[in-house]
Amino acid sequence: QQQSIDSLPDKLEQRMGAILEKKGVAAGNITRDLLREEIRALLEEVGLQKEKSAASSTPSPAQTRNYHTWGGKFHVLPKDFAFPSIDPLAAWMLWWFGNPKLNYPPYKGILSDDLDTPQKKATLSEWSVMMRHITNGIEKTLENRCRTSVTKLMPSSCLRLGTTHWS
């Protein structure tokens, strides 16, 4: 299974590149549903997602979010949440997708009120600045044609594009 995981970024990049060419991202012909289905198919192909059974083919309810109470308020993160020490690609993935295993939302949606220390709030700000720089680099490279959904689906490619203009 580790081989499947290791090969996933390259396969995803190739598959999404072919879809983008075929469907024409600049013309706006790619829908969220199309991208979702392509990703699911690819995950099944590399053995990282089980095929849906007939019983589960009905639409699932919207994802539920657990809320945590501390400081007399509701928060999307537990008080003991900590930003991990990770590489930029992993940070990019958490920024867009969160950590479903821990039921953390995409980090881009974390508010400073959901963090309990000035250090965590400063880290959120640093991550935000880094992601803004990467996104600006992507847009500069692709002349503003990169859609958010594309940015999410080809993280390693977009990260490389976004950091090519750093000096």
PDB file of C-alpha atoms in Angstrom:
ATOM      1  CA  GLN A   1       0.000   0.000   0.000  1.00  0.00           C
ATOM      2  CA  GLN A   2       2.942   2.348   0.649  1.00  0.00           C
ATOM      3  CA  GLN A   3       3.933   1.996  -3.020  1.00  0.00           C
ATOM      4  CA  SER A   4       0.436   3.099  -4.000  1.00  0.00           C
ATOM      5  CA  ILE A   5       0.685   6.104  -1.717  1.00  0.00           C
ATOM      6  CA  ASP A   6       4.154   6.997  -2.990  1.00  0.00           C
ATOM      7  CA  SER A   7       3.064   6.824  -6.623  1.00  0.00           C
ATOM      8  CA  LEU A   8      -0.168   8.739  -6.066  1.00  0.00           C
ATOM      9  CA  PRO A   9       1.140  12.302  -6.634  1.00  0.00           C
ATOM     10  CA  ASP A  10       2.621  11.433 -10.035  1.00  0.00           C
ATOM     11  CA  LYS A  11      -0.424   9.447 -11.130  1.00  0.00           C
ATOM     12  CA  LEU A  12      -2.763  12.178  -9.912  1.00  0.00           C
ATOM     13  CA  GLU A  13      -0.748  14.823 -11.718  1.00  0.00           C
ATOM     14  CA  GLN A  14      -0.804  12.846 -14.979  1.00  0.00           C
ATOM     15  CA  ARG A  15      -4.522  12.055 -14.730  1.00  0.00           C
ATOM     16  CA  MET A  16      -5.531  15.608 -13.813  1.00  0.00           C
ATOM     17  CA  GLY A  17      -3.298  17.033 -16.534  1.00  0.00           C
ATOM     18  CA  ALA A  18      -5.047  14.857 -19.107  1.00  0.00           C
ATOM     19  CA  ILE A  19      -8.470  15.882 -17.822  1.00  0.00           C
ATOM     20  CA  LEU A  20      -7.545  19.548 -17.853  1.00  0.00           C
ATOM     21  CA  GLU A  21      -6.400  19.284 -21.455  1.00  0.00           C
ATOM     22  CA  LYS A  22      -9.401  17.222 -22.503  1.00  0.00           C
ATOM     23  CA  LYS A  23     -12.050  19.302 -20.765  1.00  0.00           C
ATOM     24  CA  GLY A  24     -10.421  22.717 -21.017  1.00  0.00           C
ATOM     25  CA  VAL A  25      -9.945  24.297 -17.596  1.00  0.00           C
ATOM     26  CA  ALA A  26      -9.581  27.797 -19.038  1.00  0.00           C
ATOM     27  CA  ALA A  27     -12.994  27.504 -20.668  1.00  0.00           C
ATOM     28  CA  GLY A  28     -14.548  26.570 -17.318  1.00  0.00           C
ATOM     29  CA  ASN A  29     -15.765  23.158 -18.527  1.00  0.00           C
ATOM     30  CA  ILE A  30     -14.575  21.228 -15.482  1.00  0.00           C
ATOM     31  CA  THR A  31     -17.089  20.693 -12.722  1.00  0.00           C
ATOM     32  CA  ARG A  32     -16.473  19.848  -9.112  1.00  0.00           C
ATOM     33  CA  ASP A  33     -18.353  16.563  -9.585  1.00  0.00           C
ATOM     34  CA  LEU A  34     -16.168  15.579 -12.538  1.00  0.00           C
ATOM     35  CA  LEU A  35     -13.003  16.204 -10.549  1.00  0.00           C
ATOM     36  CA  ARG A  36     -14.376  14.361  -7.515  1.00  0.00           C
ATOM     37  CA  GLU A  37     -15.255  11.322  -9.621  1.00  0.00           C
ATOM     38  CA  GLU A  38     -11.843  11.304 -11.321  1.00  0.00           C
ATOM     39  CA  ILE A  39     -10.076  11.406  -7.970  1.00  0.00           C
ATOM     40  CA  ARG A  40     -12.249   8.595  -6.609  1.00  0.00           C
ATOM     41  CA  ALA A  41     -11.554   6.493  -9.697  1.00  0.00           C
ATOM     42  CA  LEU A  42      -7.819   7.080  -9.352  1.00  0.00           C
ATOM     43  CA  LEU A  43      -7.849   6.216  -5.644  1.00  0.00           C
ATOM     44  CA  GLU A  44      -9.707   2.992  -6.423  1.00  0.00           C
ATOM     45  CA  GLU A  45      -7.236   2.254  -9.220  1.00  0.00           C
ATOM     46  CA  VAL A  46      -4.250   2.493  -6.877  1.00  0.00           C
ATOM     47  CA  GLY A  47      -6.053   0.624  -4.102  1.00  0.00           C
ATOM     48  CA  LEU A  48      -6.551   3.465  -1.645  1.00  0.00           C
ATOM     49  CA  GLN A  49     -10.348   3.610  -1.758  1.00  0.00           C
ATOM     50  CA  LYS A  50     -12.778   0.763  -1.656  1.00  0.00           C
ATOM     51  CA  GLU A  51     -15.486   0.620  -4.275  1.00  0.00           C
ATOM     52  CA  LYS A  52     -18.846   1.811  -3.005  1.00  0.00           C
ATOM     53  CA  SER A  53     -21.365  -0.898  -2.310  1.00  0.00           C
ATOM     54  CA  ALA A  54     -24.851  -0.645  -3.785  1.00  0.00           C
ATOM     55  CA  ALA A  55     -26.216   0.250  -0.348  1.00  0.00           C
ATOM     56  CA  SER A  56     -23.857   3.186  -0.025  1.00  0.00           C
ATOM     57  CA  SER A  57     -24.605   4.585  -3.463  1.00  0.00           C
ATOM     58  CA  THR A  58     -27.210   6.899  -1.989  1.00  0.00           C
ATOM     59  CA  PRO A  59     -25.888  10.366  -1.280  1.00  0.00           C
ATOM     60  CA  SER A  60     -24.355  10.642   2.143  1.00  0.00           C
ATOM     61  CA  PRO A  61     -25.365  13.469   4.438  1.00  0.00           C
ATOM     62  CA  ALA A  62     -23.088  16.473   4.651  1.00  0.00           C
ATOM     63  CA  GLN A  63     -19.933  15.870   6.638  1.00  0.00           C
ATOM     64  CA  THR A  64     -20.440  16.598  10.289  1.00  0.00           C
ATOM     65  CA  ARG A  65     -17.984  18.645  12.243  1.00  0.00           C
ATOM     66  CA  ASN A  66     -17.229  18.085  15.911  1.00  0.00           C
ATOM     67  CA  TYR A  67     -17.071  21.182  18.031  1.00  0.00           C
ATOM     68  CA  HIS A  68     -15.000  21.517  21.154  1.00  0.00           C
ATOM     69  CA  THR A  69     -15.795  23.678  24.131  1.00  0.00           C
ATOM     70  CA  TRP A  70     -13.110  25.497  25.997  1.00  0.00           C
ATOM     71  CA  GLY A  71     -12.823  29.049  27.283  1.00  0.00           C
ATOM     72  CA  GLY A  72     -16.618  29.175  27.505  1.00  0.00           C
ATOM     73  CA  LYS A  73     -17.002  28.999  23.698  1.00  0.00           C
ATOM     74  CA  PHE A  74     -17.395  26.486  20.874  1.00  0.00           C
ATOM     75  CA  HIS A  75     -14.333  25.887  18.706  1.00  0.00           C
ATOM     76  CA  VAL A  76     -13.578  23.770  15.623  1.00  0.00           C
ATOM     77  CA  LEU A  77     -10.328  22.582  17.215  1.00  0.00           C
ATOM     78  CA  PRO A  78      -9.557  21.120  20.629  1.00  0.00           C
ATOM     79  CA  LYS A  79      -7.614  23.260  23.066  1.00  0.00           C
ATOM     80  CA  ASP A  80      -4.589  20.953  22.764  1.00  0.00           C
ATOM     81  CA  PHE A  81      -4.399  21.345  18.952  1.00  0.00           C
ATOM     82  CA  ALA A  82      -0.856  21.931  17.699  1.00  0.00           C
ATOM     83  CA  PHE A  83       0.447  22.737  14.237  1.00  0.00           C
ATOM     84  CA  PRO A  84       2.647  19.866  13.051  1.00  0.00           C
ATOM     85  CA  SER A  85       6.254  20.328  11.961  1.00  0.00           C
ATOM     86  CA  ILE A  86       5.971  19.223   8.331  1.00  0.00           C
ATOM     87  CA  ASP A  87       7.234  19.967   4.838  1.00  0.00           C
ATOM     88  CA  PRO A  88       5.503  22.526   2.570  1.00  0.00           C
ATOM     89  CA  LEU A  89       3.602  19.885   0.555  1.00  0.00           C
ATOM     90  CA  ALA A  90       2.077  18.363   3.685  1.00  0.00           C
ATOM     91  CA  ALA A  91       1.243  21.870   4.928  1.00  0.00           C
ATOM     92  CA  TRP A  92      -0.414  22.612   1.559  1.00  0.00           C
ATOM     93  CA  MET A  93      -2.524  19.460   1.889  1.00  0.00           C
ATOM     94  CA  LEU A  94      -3.610  20.339   5.434  1.00  0.00           C
ATOM     95  CA  TRP A  95      -4.347  23.903   4.320  1.00  0.00           C
ATOM     96  CA  TRP A  96      -6.846  22.701   1.709  1.00  0.00           C
ATOM     97  CA  PHE A  97      -8.108  19.424   3.163  1.00  0.00           C
ATOM     98  CA  GLY A  98      -7.535  19.496   6.908  1.00  0.00           C
ATOM     99  CA  ASN A  99      -6.963  16.285   8.796  1.00  0.00           C
ATOM    100  CA  PRO A 100     -10.028  14.039   8.382  1.00  0.00           C
ATOM    101  CA  LYS A 101      -8.541  11.410  10.714  1.00  0.00           C
ATOM    102  CA  LEU A 102      -8.559  13.898  13.573  1.00  0.00           C
ATOM    103  CA  ASN A 103     -11.688  15.630  12.231  1.00  0.00           C
ATOM    104  CA  TYR A 104      -9.803  18.926  11.809  1.00  0.00           C
ATOM    105  CA  PRO A 105     -11.173  21.264   9.144  1.00  0.00           C
ATOM    106  CA  PRO A 106      -9.042  22.639   6.301  1.00  0.00           C
ATOM    107  CA  TYR A 107      -6.477  24.825   7.996  1.00  0.00           C
ATOM    108  CA  LYS A 108      -7.358  27.727   5.690  1.00  0.00           C
ATOM    109  CA  GLY A 109     -10.665  27.961   7.586  1.00  0.00           C
ATOM    110  CA  ILE A 110      -9.166  28.067  11.074  1.00  0.00           C
ATOM    111  CA  LEU A 111      -9.855  31.328  12.866  1.00  0.00           C
ATOM    112  CA  SER A 112      -7.454  32.768  15.422  1.00  0.00           C
ATOM    113  CA  ASP A 113     -10.292  32.507  17.977  1.00  0.00           C
ATOM    114  CA  ASP A 114     -10.035  28.716  17.617  1.00  0.00           C
ATOM    115  CA  LEU A 115      -6.464  28.780  18.925  1.00  0.00           C
ATOM    116  CA  ASP A 116      -5.613  29.202  22.592  1.00  0.00           C
ATOM    117  CA  THR A 117      -2.109  30.697  22.594  1.00  0.00           C
ATOM    118  CA  PRO A 118      -0.383  33.628  20.910  1.00  0.00           C
ATOM    119  CA  GLN A 119       2.207  31.178  19.535  1.00  0.00           C
ATOM    120  CA  LYS A 120      -0.469  29.118  17.755  1.00  0.00           C
ATOM    121  CA  LYS A 121      -2.067  32.300  16.390  1.00  0.00           C
ATOM    122  CA  ALA A 122       1.340  33.428  15.097  1.00  0.00           C
ATOM    123  CA  THR A 123       1.868  30.036  13.446  1.00  0.00           C
ATOM    124  CA  LEU A 124      -1.539  30.298  11.739  1.00  0.00           C
ATOM    125  CA  SER A 125      -0.514  33.713  10.426  1.00  0.00           C
ATOM    126  CA  GLU A 126       2.812  32.329   9.148  1.00  0.00           C
ATOM    127  CA  TRP A 127       1.046  29.458   7.383  1.00  0.00           C
ATOM    128  CA  SER A 128      -1.413  31.904   5.838  1.00  0.00           C
ATOM    129  CA  VAL A 129       1.401  34.089   4.516  1.00  0.00           C
ATOM    130  CA  MET A 130       3.236  31.049   3.113  1.00  0.00           C
ATOM    131  CA  MET A 131       0.097  29.762   1.373  1.00  0.00           C
ATOM    132  CA  ARG A 132      -0.643  33.207  -0.048  1.00  0.00           C
ATOM    133  CA  HIS A 133       2.910  33.354  -1.485  1.00  0.00           C
ATOM    134  CA  ILE A 134       2.532  29.901  -3.023  1.00  0.00           C
ATOM    135  CA  THR A 135      -0.895  30.738  -4.462  1.00  0.00           C
ATOM    136  CA  ASN A 136       0.415  34.023  -5.876  1.00  0.00           C
ATOM    137  CA  GLY A 137       3.291  32.124  -7.486  1.00  0.00           C
ATOM    138  CA  ILE A 138       0.850  29.628  -8.999  1.00  0.00           C
ATOM    139  CA  GLU A 139      -1.332  32.400 -10.380  1.00  0.00           C
ATOM    140  CA  LYS A 140       1.677  34.254 -11.743  1.00  0.00           C
ATOM    141  CA  THR A 141       2.963  31.104 -13.414  1.00  0.00           C
ATOM    142  CA  LEU A 142      -0.397  30.161 -14.878  1.00  0.00           C
ATOM    143  CA  GLU A 143      -1.418  33.738 -15.686  1.00  0.00           C
ATOM    144  CA  ASN A 144      -4.377  33.626 -13.280  1.00  0.00           C
ATOM    145  CA  ARG A 145      -5.948  30.554 -14.933  1.00  0.00           C
ATOM    146  CA  CYS A 146      -5.475  28.237 -11.976  1.00  0.00           C
ATOM    147  CA  ARG A 147      -8.813  27.483 -10.337  1.00  0.00           C
ATOM    148  CA  THR A 148      -9.013  26.661  -6.641  1.00  0.00           C
ATOM    149  CA  SER A 149     -10.236  23.153  -7.411  1.00  0.00           C
ATOM    150  CA  VAL A 150      -7.226  22.541  -9.656  1.00  0.00           C
ATOM    151  CA  THR A 151      -4.938  23.900  -6.941  1.00  0.00           C
ATOM    152  CA  LYS A 152      -6.402  21.382  -4.505  1.00  0.00           C
ATOM    153  CA  LEU A 153      -6.229  18.422  -6.872  1.00  0.00           C
ATOM    154  CA  MET A 154      -2.645  18.737  -8.034  1.00  0.00           C
ATOM    155  CA  PRO A 155      -0.941  19.808  -4.809  1.00  0.00           C
ATOM    156  CA  SER A 156       2.615  18.772  -5.629  1.00  0.00           C
ATOM    157  CA  SER A 157       2.517  20.341  -9.093  1.00  0.00           C
ATOM    158  CA  CYS A 158       0.952  23.547  -7.874  1.00  0.00           C
ATOM    159  CA  LEU A 159       3.359  23.742  -4.953  1.00  0.00           C
ATOM    160  CA  ARG A 160       6.301  23.486  -7.379  1.00  0.00           C
ATOM    161  CA  LEU A 161       4.742  26.170  -9.585  1.00  0.00           C
ATOM    162  CA  GLY A 162       4.018  28.396  -6.623  1.00  0.00           C
ATOM    163  CA  THR A 163       7.552  28.272  -5.294  1.00  0.00           C
ATOM    164  CA  THR A 164       9.452  28.724  -8.580  1.00  0.00           C
ATOM    165  CA  HIS A 165       9.389  32.503  -8.206  1.00  0.00           C
ATOM    166  CA  TRP A 166      10.897  32.534  -4.711  1.00  0.00           C
ATOM    167  CA  SER A 167      14.391  33.848  -4.593  1.00  0.00           C
TER     168      SER A 167
END
